[in-house]
PDB file of C-alpha atoms in Angstrom:
ATOM      1  CA  MET A  28       0.000   0.000   0.000  1.00 71.00           C
ATOM      2  CA  LYS A  29       2.823   2.436   0.772  1.00 73.00           C
ATOM      3  CA  ASP A  30       4.121   2.145  -2.791  1.00 78.00           C
ATOM      4  CA  ASN A  31       0.737   2.950  -4.357  1.00 78.00           C
ATOM      5  CA  ILE A  32      -0.091   6.256  -2.641  1.00 73.00           C
ATOM      6  CA  PRO A  33      -1.722   8.676  -5.148  1.00 66.00           C
ATOM      7  CA  VAL A  34       0.425  11.640  -6.196  1.00 67.00           C
ATOM      8  CA  HIS A  35      -2.165  14.214  -5.092  1.00 66.00           C
ATOM      9  CA  MET A  36      -1.993  13.047  -1.460  1.00 60.00           C
ATOM     10  CA  PRO A  37       0.574  14.903   0.692  1.00 60.00           C
ATOM     11  CA  ARG A  38       3.342  12.732   2.044  1.00 57.00           C
ATOM     12  CA  LYS A  39       5.426  13.070   5.157  1.00 59.00           C
ATOM     13  CA  LYS A  40       9.108  12.505   4.737  1.00 55.00           C
ATOM     14  CA  VAL A  41      10.337   9.687   6.897  1.00 51.00           C
ATOM     15  CA  PRO A  42      13.918  10.019   8.132  1.00 50.00           C
ATOM     16  CA  VAL A  43      15.779   7.015   6.782  1.00 52.00           C
ATOM     17  CA  ASN A  44      19.420   7.976   7.288  1.00 54.00           C
ATOM     18  CA  GLY A  45      18.910  10.737   9.784  1.00 50.00           C
ATOM     19  CA  ASN A  46      20.036  13.254   7.115  1.00 50.00           C
ATOM     20  CA  GLU A  47      16.493  13.916   5.870  1.00 47.00           C
ATOM     21  CA  THR A  48      14.248  16.155   7.927  1.00 48.00           C
ATOM     22  CA  VAL A  49      10.646  15.483   8.812  1.00 49.00           C
ATOM     23  CA  MET A  50       8.132  17.992   7.399  1.00 49.00           C
ATOM     24  CA  ASN A  51       6.678  20.204  10.049  1.00 49.00           C
ATOM     25  CA  LYS A  52       3.009  21.223  10.067  1.00 46.00           C
ATOM     26  CA  ASN A  53       3.626  24.519   8.234  1.00 47.00           C
ATOM     27  CA  GLU A  54       5.373  22.817   5.315  1.00 46.00           C
ATOM     28  CA  ALA A  55       2.619  20.192   5.104  1.00 46.00           C
ATOM     29  CA  ALA A  56       0.026  22.974   4.981  1.00 45.00           C
ATOM     30  CA  ASP A  57       2.029  24.720   2.217  1.00 46.00           C
ATOM     31  CA  VAL A  58       2.077  21.527   0.168  1.00 44.00           C
ATOM     32  CA  GLN A  59      -1.663  21.021   0.666  1.00 45.00           C
ATOM     33  CA  LEU A  60      -2.419  24.635  -0.284  1.00 43.00           C
ATOM     34  CA  ALA A  61      -0.189  24.595  -3.345  1.00 44.00           C
ATOM     35  CA  GLN A  62      -1.728  21.495  -4.875  1.00 42.00           C
ATOM     36  CA  PRO A  63      -5.392  22.641  -5.044  1.00 45.00           C
ATOM     37  CA  GLU A  64      -4.297  25.900  -6.722  1.00 43.00           C
ATOM     38  CA  ASN A  65      -2.656  23.924  -9.521  1.00 43.00           C
ATOM     39  CA  VAL A  66      -5.756  21.789  -9.924  1.00 39.00           C
ATOM     40  CA  LYS A  67      -7.934  24.910 -10.018  1.00 37.00           C
ATOM     41  CA  LYS A  68      -5.914  26.454 -12.850  1.00 38.00           C
ATOM     42  CA  THR A  69      -6.197  23.387 -15.054  1.00 35.00           C
ATOM     43  CA  ASN A  70      -9.938  22.951 -14.412  1.00 44.00           C
ATOM     44  CA  LYS A  71     -11.922  24.349 -17.361  1.00 51.00           C
ATOM     45  CA  SER A  72     -15.200  24.579 -15.473  1.00 56.00           C
ATOM     46  CA  CYS A  73     -13.927  27.149 -12.965  1.00 81.00           C
ATOM     47  CA  ILE A  74     -16.768  29.635 -12.720  1.00 82.00           C
ATOM     48  CA  ARG A  75     -15.855  33.267 -12.257  1.00 85.00           C
ATOM     49  CA  GLU A  76     -17.491  35.066  -9.362  1.00 88.00           C
ATOM     50  CA  MET A  77     -17.899  38.713  -8.492  1.00 92.00           C
ATOM     51  CA  GLU A  78     -15.750  39.959  -5.617  1.00 92.00           C
ATOM     52  CA  SER A  79     -17.428  41.437  -2.561  1.00 93.00           C
ATOM     53  CA  ILE A  80     -17.538  45.196  -2.159  1.00 94.00           C
ATOM     54  CA  THR A  81     -14.959  46.571   0.263  1.00 93.00           C
ATOM     55  CA  LEU A  82     -15.847  49.188   2.854  1.00 94.00           C
ATOM     56  CA  PRO A  83     -13.806  51.992   1.174  1.00 93.00           C
ATOM     57  CA  GLU A  84     -15.532  51.243  -2.137  1.00 94.00           C
ATOM     58  CA  PHE A  85     -18.923  51.369  -0.437  1.00 95.00           C
ATOM     59  CA  GLU A  86     -18.085  54.729   1.125  1.00 95.00           C
ATOM     60  CA  ASN A  87     -17.084  56.105  -2.300  1.00 94.00           C
ATOM     61  CA  ILE A  88     -20.530  55.369  -3.732  1.00 95.00           C
ATOM     62  CA  PRO A  89     -22.508  58.642  -3.880  1.00 95.00           C
ATOM     63  CA  GLN A  90     -25.244  58.947  -1.267  1.00 95.00           C
ATOM     64  CA  TYR A  91     -27.976  59.502  -3.858  1.00 94.00           C
ATOM     65  CA  MET A  92     -27.088  56.135  -5.374  1.00 94.00           C
ATOM     66  CA  LYS A  93     -26.957  54.258  -2.061  1.00 92.00           C
ATOM     67  CA  GLY A  94     -30.345  55.331  -0.801  1.00 91.00           C
ATOM     68  CA  ARG A  95     -31.146  53.119   2.179  1.00 93.00           C
ATOM     69  CA  VAL A  96     -29.091  50.123   1.081  1.00 94.00           C
ATOM     70  CA  SER A  97     -26.542  49.072   3.695  1.00 94.00           C
ATOM     71  CA  TYR A  98     -23.093  47.579   3.147  1.00 95.00           C
ATOM     72  CA  ASP A  99     -24.283  44.129   4.259  1.00 94.00           C
ATOM     73  CA  GLN A 100     -27.302  44.222   1.951  1.00 95.00           C
ATOM     74  CA  LEU A 101     -25.086  45.117  -1.002  1.00 95.00           C
ATOM     75  CA  ASN A 102     -22.712  42.232  -0.306  1.00 95.00           C
ATOM     76  CA  ALA A 103     -25.677  39.878   0.186  1.00 94.00           C
ATOM     77  CA  ALA A 104     -26.838  40.871  -3.298  1.00 95.00           C
ATOM     78  CA  VAL A 105     -23.335  40.148  -4.624  1.00 95.00           C
ATOM     79  CA  GLN A 106     -23.494  36.669  -3.070  1.00 95.00           C
ATOM     80  CA  SER A 107     -26.918  36.076  -4.605  1.00 95.00           C
ATOM     81  CA  ILE A 108     -25.673  37.097  -8.042  1.00 95.00           C
ATOM     82  CA  ASN A 109     -22.684  34.780  -7.584  1.00 95.00           C
ATOM     83  CA  ALA A 110     -25.053  31.935  -6.685  1.00 94.00           C
ATOM     84  CA  ALA A 111     -27.100  32.599  -9.841  1.00 95.00           C
ATOM     85  CA  VAL A 112     -23.960  32.660 -12.015  1.00 95.00           C
ATOM     86  CA  THR A 113     -22.680  29.429 -10.453  1.00 94.00           C
ATOM     87  CA  ALA A 114     -26.007  27.633 -10.930  1.00 94.00           C
ATOM     88  CA  LYS A 115     -26.338  28.862 -14.513  1.00 94.00           C
ATOM     89  CA  TYR A 116     -22.868  27.847 -15.616  1.00 93.00           C
ATOM     90  CA  LYS A 117     -23.049  24.483 -13.861  1.00 93.00           C
ATOM     91  CA  ILE A 118     -25.949  23.703 -16.177  1.00 93.00           C
ATOM     92  CA  LEU A 119     -24.102  25.089 -19.201  1.00 92.00           C
ATOM     93  CA  HIS A 120     -20.944  23.049 -18.466  1.00 92.00           C
ATOM     94  CA  GLN A 121     -22.959  19.885 -17.924  1.00 91.00           C
ATOM     95  CA  SER A 122     -23.395  17.417 -20.782  1.00 90.00           C
ATOM     96  CA  VAL A 123     -26.809  17.707 -22.438  1.00 89.00           C
ATOM     97  CA  LYS A 124     -27.264  13.931 -22.315  1.00 91.00           C
ATOM     98  CA  THR A 125     -27.063  13.900 -18.514  1.00 93.00           C
ATOM     99  CA  GLN A 126     -29.601  16.715 -18.014  1.00 92.00           C
ATOM    100  CA  ASN A 127     -33.262  16.312 -17.186  1.00 93.00           C
ATOM    101  CA  ASN A 128     -35.994  18.009 -19.210  1.00 94.00           C
ATOM    102  CA  HIS A 129     -36.090  21.222 -17.125  1.00 94.00           C
ATOM    103  CA  ALA A 130     -32.304  21.595 -17.267  1.00 93.00           C
ATOM    104  CA  ARG A 131     -32.343  21.070 -21.051  1.00 94.00           C
ATOM    105  CA  LYS A 132     -34.872  23.888 -21.457  1.00 94.00           C
ATOM    106  CA  LEU A 133     -32.741  26.162 -19.285  1.00 94.00           C
ATOM    107  CA  HIS A 134     -29.619  25.164 -21.238  1.00 94.00           C
ATOM    108  CA  GLN A 135     -31.317  26.099 -24.504  1.00 94.00           C
ATOM    109  CA  ARG A 136     -32.512  29.418 -23.046  1.00 94.00           C
ATOM    110  CA  PHE A 137     -28.972  30.228 -21.889  1.00 93.00           C
ATOM    111  CA  LYS A 138     -27.573  29.427 -25.338  1.00 93.00           C
ATOM    112  CA  ASP A 139     -30.210  31.628 -26.995  1.00 93.00           C
ATOM    113  CA  GLN A 140     -29.282  34.555 -24.738  1.00 93.00           C
ATOM    114  CA  GLU A 141     -25.625  34.387 -25.751  1.00 93.00           C
ATOM    115  CA  THR A 142     -24.452  36.820 -28.400  1.00 91.00           C
ATOM    116  CA  LYS A 143     -21.129  37.390 -30.106  1.00 91.00           C
ATOM    117  CA  ASP A 144     -20.445  40.174 -27.556  1.00 90.00           C
ATOM    118  CA  THR A 145     -20.971  37.853 -24.561  1.00 90.00           C
ATOM    119  CA  LYS A 146     -19.088  34.871 -25.993  1.00 90.00           C
ATOM    120  CA  GLY A 147     -16.567  33.648 -23.404  1.00 88.00           C
ATOM    121  CA  GLN A 148     -17.840  35.979 -20.666  1.00 92.00           C
ATOM    122  CA  TYR A 149     -19.947  35.167 -17.623  1.00 93.00           C
ATOM    123  CA  PHE A 150     -23.260  36.988 -17.495  1.00 94.00           C
ATOM    124  CA  VAL A 151     -26.712  36.733 -15.948  1.00 95.00           C
ATOM    125  CA  VAL A 152     -30.090  38.153 -16.833  1.00 95.00           C
ATOM    126  CA  GLU A 153     -32.949  39.034 -14.511  1.00 94.00           C
ATOM    127  CA  ASP A 154     -34.680  35.703 -15.219  1.00 93.00           C
ATOM    128  CA  ASP A 155     -31.600  33.828 -13.969  1.00 94.00           C
ATOM    129  CA  ILE A 156     -31.650  35.778 -10.716  1.00 95.00           C
ATOM    130  CA  ARG A 157     -35.364  35.030 -10.264  1.00 93.00           C
ATOM    131  CA  GLU A 158     -34.815  31.349 -11.104  1.00 92.00           C
ATOM    132  CA  PHE A 159     -31.796  30.577  -8.918  1.00 94.00           C
ATOM    133  CA  THR A 160     -32.102  32.982  -5.958  1.00 94.00           C
ATOM    134  CA  GLN A 161     -34.716  34.226  -3.531  1.00 92.00           C
ATOM    135  CA  MET A 162     -34.141  37.875  -4.491  1.00 92.00           C
ATOM    136  CA  LYS A 163     -36.898  40.047  -5.886  1.00 92.00           C
ATOM    137  CA  VAL A 164     -35.965  41.896  -9.051  1.00 92.00           C
ATOM    138  CA  ASP A 165     -37.495  45.283  -8.270  1.00 93.00           C
ATOM    139  CA  LYS A 166     -36.505  48.964  -8.132  1.00 94.00           C
ATOM    140  CA  ARG A 167     -34.303  48.365  -5.097  1.00 94.00           C
ATOM    141  CA  PHE A 168     -32.447  45.613  -6.929  1.00 95.00           C
ATOM    142  CA  GLN A 169     -31.969  47.913  -9.924  1.00 95.00           C
ATOM    143  CA  GLY A 170     -30.364  50.429  -7.550  1.00 95.00           C
ATOM    144  CA  ILE A 171     -28.035  47.705  -6.255  1.00 96.00           C
ATOM    145  CA  LEU A 172     -27.056  46.886  -9.844  1.00 95.00           C
ATOM    146  CA  ASN A 173     -26.301  50.599 -10.394  1.00 95.00           C
ATOM    147  CA  MET A 174     -24.007  50.554  -7.348  1.00 96.00           C
ATOM    148  CA  LEU A 175     -22.238  47.435  -8.615  1.00 96.00           C
ATOM    149  CA  ARG A 176     -21.781  49.104 -11.996  1.00 96.00           C
ATOM    150  CA  HIS A 177     -20.373  52.154 -10.223  1.00 95.00           C
ATOM    151  CA  CYS A 178     -17.863  49.898  -8.382  1.00 95.00           C
ATOM    152  CA  GLN A 179     -17.004  48.254 -11.734  1.00 94.00           C
ATOM    153  CA  ARG A 180     -18.124  44.778 -10.669  1.00 94.00           C
ATOM    154  CA  LEU A 181     -20.433  44.315 -13.635  1.00 94.00           C
ATOM    155  CA  ARG A 182     -21.317  45.808 -16.994  1.00 95.00           C
ATOM    156  CA  GLU A 183     -24.724  46.098 -18.583  1.00 95.00           C
ATOM    157  CA  LEU A 184     -25.288  44.983 -22.167  1.00 94.00           C
ATOM    158  CA  ARG A 185     -28.690  45.500 -23.765  1.00 93.00           C
ATOM    159  CA  GLY A 186     -29.929  43.873 -26.927  1.00 91.00           C
ATOM    160  CA  GLY A 187     -32.648  41.596 -28.243  1.00 88.00           C
ATOM    161  CA  GLY A 188     -35.074  42.679 -25.535  1.00 91.00           C
ATOM    162  CA  VAL A 189     -32.809  41.269 -22.803  1.00 93.00           C
ATOM    163  CA  THR A 190     -30.466  43.104 -20.446  1.00 94.00           C
ATOM    164  CA  ARG A 191     -27.343  41.054 -19.708  1.00 95.00           C
ATOM    165  CA  TYR A 192     -25.211  41.795 -16.646  1.00 95.00           C
ATOM    166  CA  ILE A 193     -21.636  40.814 -17.476  1.00 94.00           C
ATOM    167  CA  LEU A 194     -19.270  40.092 -14.582  1.00 93.00           C
ATOM    168  CA  LEU A 195     -16.005  42.016 -14.705  1.00 89.00           C
TER     169      LEU A 195
END
């Protein structure tokens, strides 16, 4: 069994001659942290997510744009948008043969919404946010989208009767 340990599993060095040193906990943690990063880079289905708004960025948003939206509410909206993007692109990356009927319909809708301008970029539309999150798409949400555009977290692209929110 010792000879057939998978390469992705971290190993402790065993002192054989006394010349080799045993890995301490910090080095073992470094090895474990370094390996998932390499796996993440090679994985094609890595879905891009929007970064949370920092406090200085929130303070730089003009007051007329903020209204009554708090810092926590804005970041909760960012997390909801990230959840919608993740759910959408999980379906898009999935093989059509393995999808059920509902997922196939969604997959086709997502493909129809793509244009040459959005090719290769992650975007959501209001229907995706309604479908995959508990958020209401109302005036308040439109204000949150304006704040996110102001902080350069997303870009709005209109066309074909659909407004696409592209993640930056």
